[in-house]
Amino acid sequence: PLNDVDETKANRKESKVNPEAQYEKERGDCKDQLYMVVIGHVDAGKSTLMGRLLCDLGQVNKKIMHKYEQESKKLGKQSFMYAWVLDETGEERNRGITMDVGRYQFETKTKNVTLLDAPGHKDFIPNMISGAGQADVGLLVVDATRGEFETGFDLGGQTREHALLVRSLGVSQLAVAINKLDTVSWSKQRFDEIVQKLKTFLKQAGFKENDVTFVPCSGLTGQNLVKAPTENELLEWYKGHCLLEVIDKFRAPIRPVVKPFRFSINDVFKGTGSGFCVAGRVETGVLNVGDKILVYPNKDQTVVKSLAIEESSRVVVFAGDQAIVTLSGIEMQNVSIGNILCDPLNPVQVSNKFEARIVIFNVTVPITKGYSVVLHHQSLVEPAVISKLTSQLNKSTGEVQKKHPRFLGKNSSAIVEITVSKPIALEVYCECKELGRITLRVAGVTIAAGLITRIIN
Ligand code: GDP
């Protein structure tokens, strides 16, 4: 064991000098990791599409598929088998780490993709936020069936809300599956009509035109998901990529390995040996076994005893990794979900007051000064109040429309000051986007999401 520690120390020195080189050495040959959140109106066909995608990529056990096929046939609802596959696969993959979003792995030519999906169809938004908060890119699924796209888009549906939400949480690249095109005989006219409407809206929501790709497909028949189309009606007019290729072409996020180390804790549990474990994501920087780090906001010191990713042990983990860290030299009761582990030489900030740029969704009562909310920041949940309405912003341009508004209604955009019931560890979005995103909820309903723009001490 002593030897191990010495080796690690040598490693650590090297890493302080050049974390990029260390990353290149350890992971240079690996595919880029991409986290993709799936969004869209209920019944747009998200589960079916994801289930089918995973099946077609061979991610699902053949025996299980056969079983579901038989059962769903009996029920006369064969399409359900893909959604079931998703649940089963999710449970299997979720073992070990507690999360409120389903995770499924698959690969493209150049990427390792983790699909983030919120279980529970009707109550999508709250769960989706924890997914969107971790996502690099988004997959928006819309139902092309006549009348259905309109329901999801115009008539109080979730299409707009989800797209705005992921954008306000920092997701900038989007693949849009124009799904169930089998129900309109692969009509180019219908496809174009939906694309036109979405293009205008997504531009307003802050997506750049080049960062959004539209794909005609059917999750149910598997058309244009992982292979080029075979339907003649579609082949006649579609010359673009299939969904898998579109996902492959996303720009991989740059792993911020050269930034100071930050790790957000989303679970704390007793390990098998001595000490205890925390699970979460390395947001920025590099962490080595043997490193001395701080637990914020309490600033307690601790030492990294061991590291693991998906049950395999590591000597070093990097920005972007979901990891389990065994800590020593600290009591378990002094560490909680929502705490941030960080570099003692370059720690995160601590404050109970900050300014944020937010997008407000559905509020029944307009937001006024002193409005009580529940702040969600990574896995942290803390009561807070909106202590100042600084300005209302123009939604499409982001320019100040009105200074010191007296109230903020639904679907508005604003800069506000938020006061939390106690100090928390945080960063401004432009320094660390991972720790600069927030959402606000009232009585379990998400009313706003946004970015921390200034920390007030
Ligand atoms: P979710 O709520 O977005 O996850 O939607 P589901 O995957 O549960 O699908 C909703 C309904 O649409 C189910 O009855 C599916 O069988 C049906 N469906 C899903 N995808 C397609 C498709 O590509 N074509 C057709 N015709 N029906 C589909």
Short mmCIF file of C-alpha atoms in Angstrom, two decimals, residues 11-411:
data_model
loop_
_atom_site.label_atom_id
_atom_site.label_comp_id
_atom_site.label_asym_id
_atom_site.label_seq_id
_atom_site.Cartn_x
_atom_site.Cartn_y
_atom_site.Cartn_z
CA ASN A 11 1.47 11.03 -10.51
CA ARG A 12 0.00 13.94 -8.67
CA LYS A 13 3.03 16.16 -9.14
CA GLU A 14 2.91 15.50 -12.83
CA SER A 15 -0.79 16.27 -12.94
CA LYS A 16 -0.37 19.62 -11.25
CA VAL A 17 2.08 20.55 -13.95
CA ASN A 18 0.01 19.36 -16.87
CA PRO A 19 -3.45 17.88 -16.38
CA GLU A 20 -4.07 17.87 -20.13
CA ALA A 21 -1.09 15.59 -20.70
CA GLN A 22 -2.29 13.32 -17.91
CA TYR A 23 -5.73 13.14 -19.49
CA GLU A 24 -4.23 12.43 -22.90
CA LYS A 25 -2.12 9.63 -21.42
CA GLU A 26 -4.97 7.99 -19.50
CA ARG A 27 -7.89 8.57 -21.84
CA GLY A 28 -6.48 9.83 -25.13
CA ASP A 29 -7.61 6.70 -26.97
CA CYS A 30 -11.14 6.71 -25.60
CA LYS A 31 -14.16 7.98 -27.47
CA ASP A 32 -15.53 11.38 -26.46
CA GLN A 33 -18.14 11.18 -23.72
CA LEU A 34 -21.42 12.95 -24.50
CA TYR A 35 -24.39 13.40 -22.16
CA MET A 36 -27.67 13.79 -24.04
CA VAL A 37 -30.99 14.69 -22.44
CA VAL A 38 -34.21 13.62 -24.18
CA ILE A 39 -37.04 16.15 -24.13
CA GLY A 40 -40.45 16.63 -25.70
CA HIS A 41 -44.18 16.66 -25.09
CA VAL A 42 -45.74 13.64 -23.39
CA ASP A 43 -46.64 10.95 -25.97
CA ALA A 44 -44.27 12.40 -28.58
CA GLY A 45 -42.77 8.90 -28.64
CA LYS A 46 -39.64 9.47 -26.57
CA SER A 47 -39.63 6.09 -24.80
CA THR A 48 -40.44 4.18 -27.95
CA LEU A 49 -37.72 5.97 -29.88
CA MET A 50 -35.05 5.48 -27.24
CA GLY A 51 -36.03 1.85 -26.66
CA ARG A 52 -35.88 1.14 -30.37
CA LEU A 53 -32.56 2.93 -30.74
CA LEU A 54 -31.01 0.88 -27.94
CA CYS A 55 -32.45 -2.37 -29.35
CA ASP A 56 -31.20 -1.66 -32.84
CA LEU A 57 -27.76 -0.92 -31.44
CA GLY A 58 -27.71 -4.27 -29.69
CA GLN A 59 -27.77 -2.76 -26.21
CA VAL A 60 -30.65 -4.93 -25.10
CA ASN A 61 -30.61 -8.62 -24.30
CA LYS A 62 -32.36 -10.64 -27.05
CA LYS A 63 -34.19 -12.84 -24.53
CA ILE A 64 -35.69 -9.86 -22.76
CA MET A 65 -36.78 -8.40 -26.06
CA HIS A 66 -38.44 -11.63 -27.05
CA LYS A 67 -40.29 -11.81 -23.74
CA TYR A 68 -41.61 -8.26 -24.14
CA GLU A 69 -42.57 -8.90 -27.71
CA GLN A 70 -44.74 -11.84 -26.64
CA GLU A 71 -46.29 -9.99 -23.73
CA SER A 72 -47.07 -6.87 -25.70
CA LYS A 73 -48.57 -8.94 -28.53
CA LYS A 74 -50.89 -10.54 -26.00
CA LEU A 75 -52.02 -7.10 -24.90
CA GLY A 76 -52.50 -6.07 -28.52
CA LYS A 77 -50.11 -3.17 -27.96
CA GLN A 78 -46.92 -4.25 -29.60
CA SER A 79 -45.45 -0.78 -29.63
CA PHE A 80 -45.16 -0.92 -25.83
CA MET A 81 -42.30 -3.39 -25.98
CA TYR A 82 -39.75 -0.68 -26.71
CA ALA A 83 -40.85 1.50 -23.83
CA TRP A 84 -40.61 -1.55 -21.53
CA VAL A 85 -37.17 -2.34 -22.82
CA LEU A 86 -36.16 1.10 -21.76
CA ASP A 87 -37.37 0.63 -18.20
CA GLU A 88 -35.63 -2.73 -17.88
CA THR A 89 -32.37 -1.51 -19.31
CA GLY A 90 -32.52 1.56 -17.14
CA GLU A 91 -32.90 -0.39 -13.95
CA GLU A 92 -30.01 -2.62 -14.85
CA ARG A 93 -27.75 0.27 -15.70
CA ASN A 94 -28.76 2.32 -12.69
CA ARG A 95 -27.42 -0.18 -10.21
CA GLY A 96 -24.99 1.38 -7.79
CA ILE A 97 -25.64 5.07 -8.22
CA THR A 98 -28.77 6.79 -6.98
CA MET A 99 -30.13 9.19 -9.55
CA ASP A 100 -33.55 10.50 -10.39
CA VAL A 101 -32.88 10.27 -14.11
CA GLY A 102 -32.54 7.10 -16.14
CA ARG A 103 -29.24 6.57 -17.88
CA TYR A 104 -28.57 4.42 -20.90
CA GLN A 105 -25.30 3.95 -22.71
CA PHE A 106 -24.69 3.52 -26.39
CA GLU A 107 -21.91 4.28 -28.83
CA THR A 108 -21.60 6.07 -32.13
CA LYS A 109 -18.52 6.01 -34.34
CA THR A 110 -16.69 8.68 -32.35
CA LYS A 111 -18.72 9.05 -29.14
CA ASN A 112 -19.76 7.29 -25.99
CA VAL A 113 -23.25 8.57 -25.38
CA THR A 114 -25.14 8.59 -22.08
CA LEU A 115 -28.85 9.13 -22.63
CA LEU A 116 -30.50 10.96 -19.77
CA ASP A 117 -34.19 10.33 -19.42
CA ALA A 118 -36.67 11.25 -16.73
CA PRO A 119 -38.83 8.37 -15.59
CA GLY A 120 -42.53 9.12 -15.08
CA HIS A 121 -44.11 10.55 -18.17
CA LYS A 122 -46.54 13.05 -16.78
CA ASP A 123 -44.28 14.62 -14.22
CA PHE A 124 -41.44 15.27 -16.57
CA ILE A 125 -40.20 18.73 -15.76
CA PRO A 126 -38.76 18.35 -12.25
CA ASN A 127 -36.90 15.20 -13.17
CA MET A 128 -35.85 16.60 -16.47
CA ILE A 129 -34.01 19.38 -14.77
CA SER A 130 -31.57 17.08 -13.09
CA GLY A 131 -31.07 15.50 -16.50
CA ALA A 132 -30.70 18.79 -18.32
CA GLY A 133 -28.35 20.09 -15.65
CA GLN A 134 -25.90 17.34 -16.56
CA ALA A 135 -26.46 17.39 -20.30
CA ASP A 136 -24.08 18.52 -23.02
CA VAL A 137 -26.62 18.25 -25.83
CA GLY A 138 -30.35 17.64 -26.26
CA LEU A 139 -32.61 15.42 -28.31
CA LEU A 140 -36.02 17.00 -28.84
CA VAL A 141 -38.72 14.57 -29.98
CA VAL A 142 -41.88 15.93 -31.65
CA ASP A 143 -44.91 14.04 -32.94
CA ALA A 144 -45.54 14.75 -36.63
CA THR A 145 -49.08 13.35 -36.57
CA ARG A 146 -51.61 15.96 -37.74
CA GLY A 147 -52.95 17.83 -34.75
CA GLU A 148 -50.46 16.26 -32.33
CA PHE A 149 -47.50 18.47 -33.16
CA GLU A 150 -49.81 21.45 -32.73
CA THR A 151 -50.99 20.20 -29.33
CA GLY A 152 -47.45 19.81 -28.07
CA PHE A 153 -46.24 23.07 -29.53
CA ASP A 154 -49.00 25.66 -29.52
CA LEU A 155 -51.66 24.61 -27.10
CA GLY A 156 -49.90 24.69 -23.77
CA GLY A 157 -47.78 21.63 -24.62
CA GLN A 158 -44.33 20.97 -23.21
CA THR A 159 -42.31 21.27 -26.42
CA ARG A 160 -41.56 24.96 -25.97
CA GLU A 161 -41.07 24.78 -22.24
CA HIS A 162 -38.58 21.91 -22.47
CA ALA A 163 -36.59 23.59 -25.23
CA LEU A 164 -36.41 26.87 -23.30
CA LEU A 165 -35.45 25.02 -20.16
CA VAL A 166 -32.53 23.11 -21.64
CA ARG A 167 -31.28 26.24 -23.38
CA SER A 168 -31.44 28.22 -20.16
CA LEU A 169 -29.45 25.44 -18.48
CA GLY A 170 -26.68 25.87 -21.02
CA VAL A 171 -27.47 23.22 -23.66
CA SER A 172 -26.67 24.78 -27.02
CA GLN A 173 -26.76 21.89 -29.53
CA LEU A 174 -29.98 20.11 -30.39
CA ALA A 175 -31.08 17.21 -32.57
CA VAL A 176 -34.78 17.35 -33.36
CA ALA A 177 -36.47 14.06 -34.21
CA ILE A 178 -39.58 14.77 -36.30
CA ASN A 179 -41.09 11.51 -35.15
CA LYS A 180 -44.04 9.31 -36.19
CA LEU A 181 -43.67 10.47 -39.80
CA ASP A 182 -45.05 7.05 -40.71
CA THR A 183 -48.48 8.39 -39.72
CA VAL A 184 -48.39 11.03 -42.48
CA SER A 185 -46.93 8.79 -45.22
CA TRP A 186 -43.51 10.40 -44.88
CA SER A 187 -44.87 13.68 -46.20
CA LYS A 188 -42.14 16.18 -47.04
CA GLN A 189 -44.67 18.97 -46.80
CA ARG A 190 -45.56 18.05 -43.21
CA PHE A 191 -41.88 17.73 -42.29
CA ASP A 192 -41.09 21.18 -43.76
CA GLU A 193 -44.07 22.76 -42.04
CA ILE A 194 -42.94 21.54 -38.62
CA VAL A 195 -39.29 22.42 -39.26
CA GLN A 196 -40.29 25.96 -40.23
CA LYS A 197 -42.27 26.50 -37.04
CA LEU A 198 -39.59 25.00 -34.82
CA LYS A 199 -36.77 26.90 -36.51
CA THR A 200 -38.37 30.26 -35.77
CA PHE A 201 -39.08 29.30 -32.19
CA LEU A 202 -35.69 27.71 -31.46
CA LYS A 203 -33.91 30.75 -32.80
CA GLN A 204 -35.90 32.93 -30.41
CA ALA A 205 -35.07 30.55 -27.60
CA GLY A 206 -31.38 31.17 -28.25
CA PHE A 207 -30.27 28.20 -30.35
CA LYS A 208 -27.98 28.99 -33.28
CA GLU A 209 -29.30 27.73 -36.60
CA ASN A 210 -26.17 25.66 -37.27
CA ASP A 211 -26.46 23.94 -33.91
CA VAL A 212 -29.90 22.46 -34.61
CA THR A 213 -30.43 19.47 -36.93
CA PHE A 214 -33.84 18.11 -37.93
CA VAL A 215 -34.24 14.39 -38.62
CA PRO A 216 -37.36 12.73 -40.07
CA CYS A 217 -37.94 9.38 -38.39
CA SER A 218 -40.22 6.81 -36.79
CA GLY A 219 -39.27 5.38 -33.45
CA LEU A 220 -41.83 2.65 -33.84
CA THR A 221 -40.65 1.29 -37.18
CA GLY A 222 -37.03 2.25 -36.55
CA GLN A 223 -36.91 4.20 -39.80
CA ASN A 224 -33.86 6.51 -40.11
CA LEU A 225 -32.70 5.91 -36.53
CA VAL A 226 -29.45 3.96 -36.82
CA LYS A 227 -29.37 3.29 -40.60
CA ALA A 228 -30.12 5.19 -43.78
CA PRO A 229 -33.83 5.15 -44.68
CA THR A 230 -35.39 2.28 -46.62
CA GLU A 231 -38.90 3.74 -47.09
CA ASN A 232 -39.25 4.87 -50.69
CA GLU A 233 -41.50 7.77 -49.75
CA LEU A 234 -38.78 9.12 -47.49
CA LEU A 235 -35.87 8.27 -49.79
CA GLU A 236 -37.46 10.39 -52.48
CA TRP A 237 -36.78 13.62 -50.68
CA TYR A 238 -34.48 13.01 -47.70
CA LYS A 239 -30.74 12.96 -48.34
CA GLY A 240 -29.52 13.83 -44.86
CA HIS A 241 -28.11 11.75 -42.00
CA CYS A 242 -29.88 9.23 -39.82
CA LEU A 243 -30.35 10.09 -36.13
CA LEU A 244 -27.30 8.13 -34.99
CA GLU A 245 -25.05 10.04 -37.42
CA VAL A 246 -26.52 13.34 -36.29
CA ILE A 247 -25.69 12.42 -32.70
CA ASP A 248 -22.20 11.41 -33.79
CA LYS A 249 -21.71 14.83 -35.38
CA PHE A 250 -22.40 16.81 -32.21
CA ARG A 251 -19.35 18.75 -31.10
CA ALA A 252 -17.94 16.98 -28.07
CA PRO A 253 -17.79 19.21 -25.00
CA ILE A 254 -14.34 20.29 -24.00
CA ARG A 255 -13.49 18.59 -20.75
CA PRO A 256 -12.35 21.37 -18.46
CA VAL A 257 -9.42 19.38 -17.01
CA VAL A 258 -7.15 22.41 -16.68
CA LYS A 259 -9.60 24.28 -14.44
CA PRO A 260 -9.44 24.04 -10.62
CA PHE A 261 -10.92 20.80 -9.23
CA ARG A 262 -14.66 20.77 -8.39
CA PHE A 263 -16.88 17.80 -7.66
CA SER A 264 -20.59 18.01 -6.90
CA ILE A 265 -21.90 15.41 -4.48
CA ASN A 266 -25.24 13.78 -5.27
CA ASP A 267 -25.03 10.82 -2.90
CA VAL A 268 -23.30 9.98 0.39
CA PHE A 269 -23.13 6.37 1.57
CA LYS A 270 -21.21 3.88 3.70
CA GLY A 271 -18.68 1.92 1.67
CA THR A 272 -17.60 -1.66 2.18
CA GLY A 273 -14.29 -0.88 3.92
CA SER A 274 -13.43 1.85 6.37
CA GLY A 275 -14.28 5.42 5.51
CA PHE A 276 -17.32 6.33 3.43
CA CYS A 277 -18.14 7.22 -0.14
CA VAL A 278 -19.56 10.12 -2.07
CA ALA A 279 -20.94 9.81 -5.60
CA GLY A 280 -21.18 12.63 -8.08
CA ARG A 281 -19.59 14.28 -11.05
CA VAL A 282 -16.16 15.80 -11.50
CA GLU A 283 -17.30 19.15 -12.86
CA THR A 284 -13.86 20.58 -13.57
CA GLY A 285 -10.21 19.63 -13.02
CA VAL A 286 -8.56 16.37 -12.05
CA LEU A 287 -8.65 14.29 -8.86
CA ASN A 288 -5.99 11.78 -7.80
CA VAL A 289 -5.93 9.21 -5.02
CA GLY A 290 -4.10 10.81 -2.10
CA ASP A 291 -5.21 14.37 -2.90
CA LYS A 292 -6.08 16.62 0.04
CA ILE A 293 -9.28 18.46 -0.76
CA LEU A 294 -11.92 20.62 0.95
CA VAL A 295 -15.64 20.01 1.42
CA TYR A 296 -17.55 23.24 0.74
CA PRO A 297 -19.32 25.28 2.05
CA ASN A 298 -18.08 24.04 5.47
CA LYS A 299 -14.43 24.06 4.36
CA ASP A 300 -13.59 20.78 6.15
CA GLN A 301 -10.44 19.00 5.01
CA THR A 302 -10.44 15.44 3.73
CA VAL A 303 -8.18 13.01 1.86
CA VAL A 304 -9.08 10.91 -1.17
CA LYS A 305 -8.62 7.28 -0.18
CA SER A 306 -9.80 5.66 -3.40
CA LEU A 307 -11.62 6.40 -6.63
CA ALA A 308 -13.97 4.40 -8.84
CA ILE A 309 -15.99 4.75 -12.02
CA GLU A 310 -18.81 2.25 -12.55
CA GLU A 311 -17.34 -0.11 -9.95
CA SER A 312 -13.84 -0.22 -11.44
CA SER A 313 -11.18 1.48 -9.36
CA ARG A 314 -9.04 4.31 -10.69
CA VAL A 315 -6.06 6.32 -9.52
CA VAL A 316 -7.25 9.47 -11.24
CA VAL A 317 -10.60 10.86 -12.46
CA PHE A 318 -11.21 13.79 -14.79
CA ALA A 319 -13.73 16.54 -15.48
CA GLY A 320 -16.86 14.96 -16.96
CA ASP A 321 -16.49 11.65 -15.08
CA GLN A 322 -19.27 10.35 -12.85
CA ALA A 323 -17.24 8.89 -10.02
CA ILE A 324 -17.34 7.43 -6.53
CA VAL A 325 -14.83 8.90 -4.12
CA THR A 326 -13.92 7.25 -0.81
CA LEU A 327 -12.99 9.90 1.74
CA SER A 328 -10.99 9.64 4.94
CA GLY A 329 -10.14 12.01 7.77
CA ILE A 330 -13.68 13.35 8.00
CA GLU A 331 -16.92 12.20 9.67
CA MET A 332 -19.72 11.07 7.39
CA GLN A 333 -22.22 13.37 9.11
CA ASN A 334 -20.13 16.39 8.07
CA VAL A 335 -20.69 15.74 4.38
CA SER A 336 -24.07 16.15 2.69
CA ILE A 337 -25.69 15.87 -0.69
CA GLY A 338 -25.21 19.13 -2.54
CA ASN A 339 -21.77 19.83 -1.02
CA ILE A 340 -18.90 20.59 -3.37
CA LEU A 341 -15.45 19.04 -3.13
CA CYS A 342 -12.75 21.42 -4.31
CA ASP A 343 -9.09 22.31 -4.65
CA PRO A 344 -7.83 23.92 -1.40
CA LEU A 345 -5.54 26.29 -3.31
CA ASN A 346 -8.34 27.46 -5.55
CA PRO A 347 -11.68 26.81 -3.84
CA VAL A 348 -15.21 27.67 -4.97
CA GLN A 349 -16.99 30.76 -3.71
CA VAL A 350 -19.40 30.80 -0.81
CA SER A 351 -22.30 33.17 -0.43
CA ASN A 352 -25.99 33.28 0.37
CA LYS A 353 -26.71 36.02 -2.16
CA PHE A 354 -26.25 36.18 -5.90
CA GLU A 355 -27.59 37.67 -9.11
CA ALA A 356 -29.04 35.39 -11.79
CA ARG A 357 -30.44 35.61 -15.27
CA ILE A 358 -33.59 33.50 -15.27
CA VAL A 359 -36.37 32.34 -17.56
CA ILE A 360 -39.74 32.13 -15.84
CA PHE A 361 -42.16 29.40 -16.89
CA ASN A 362 -45.62 28.95 -15.51
CA VAL A 363 -46.37 31.00 -12.42
CA THR A 364 -49.95 31.39 -11.27
CA VAL A 365 -49.14 34.50 -9.26
CA PRO A 366 -46.64 36.99 -10.74
CA ILE A 367 -43.25 37.09 -9.04
CA THR A 368 -42.75 40.13 -6.82
CA LYS A 369 -39.93 41.15 -4.46
CA GLY A 370 -39.74 38.75 -1.50
CA TYR A 371 -41.24 35.80 -3.45
CA SER A 372 -40.36 32.50 -1.72
CA VAL A 373 -38.85 29.69 -3.77
CA VAL A 374 -36.86 26.49 -3.34
CA LEU A 375 -33.43 26.80 -4.90
CA HIS A 376 -31.97 23.78 -6.72
CA HIS A 377 -28.25 24.00 -7.43
CA GLN A 378 -26.73 20.71 -8.61
CA SER A 379 -28.06 18.34 -5.94
CA LEU A 380 -28.52 21.03 -3.33
CA VAL A 381 -32.05 21.98 -2.28
CA GLU A 382 -32.41 25.08 -0.12
CA PRO A 383 -35.18 27.61 0.67
CA ALA A 384 -34.58 31.05 -0.82
CA VAL A 385 -36.31 34.30 -1.72
CA ILE A 386 -36.18 36.47 -4.80
CA SER A 387 -34.92 39.52 -2.96
CA LYS A 388 -34.72 42.00 -5.84
CA LEU A 389 -36.13 42.32 -9.36
CA THR A 390 -33.26 44.00 -11.15
CA SER A 391 -34.50 44.07 -14.73
CA GLN A 392 -36.81 42.44 -17.21
CA LEU A 393 -35.16 41.25 -20.43
CA ASN A 394 -36.37 41.03 -23.98
CA LYS A 395 -36.76 37.29 -24.53
CA SER A 396 -35.33 37.09 -28.00
CA THR A 397 -32.54 39.67 -27.79
CA GLY A 398 -31.66 39.42 -24.10
CA GLU A 399 -31.53 43.23 -23.86
CA VAL A 400 -32.89 45.07 -20.85
CA GLN A 401 -36.51 45.93 -21.52
CA LYS A 402 -37.43 47.44 -18.18
CA LYS A 403 -35.42 48.33 -15.09
CA HIS A 404 -36.72 47.45 -11.61
CA PRO A 405 -40.01 45.89 -12.74
CA ARG A 406 -42.63 45.61 -10.00
CA PHE A 407 -43.50 42.07 -11.01
CA LEU A 408 -42.51 39.31 -13.44
CA GLY A 409 -45.17 37.26 -15.21
CA LYS A 410 -45.01 33.84 -16.81
CA ASN A 411 -42.77 33.26 -19.81
#
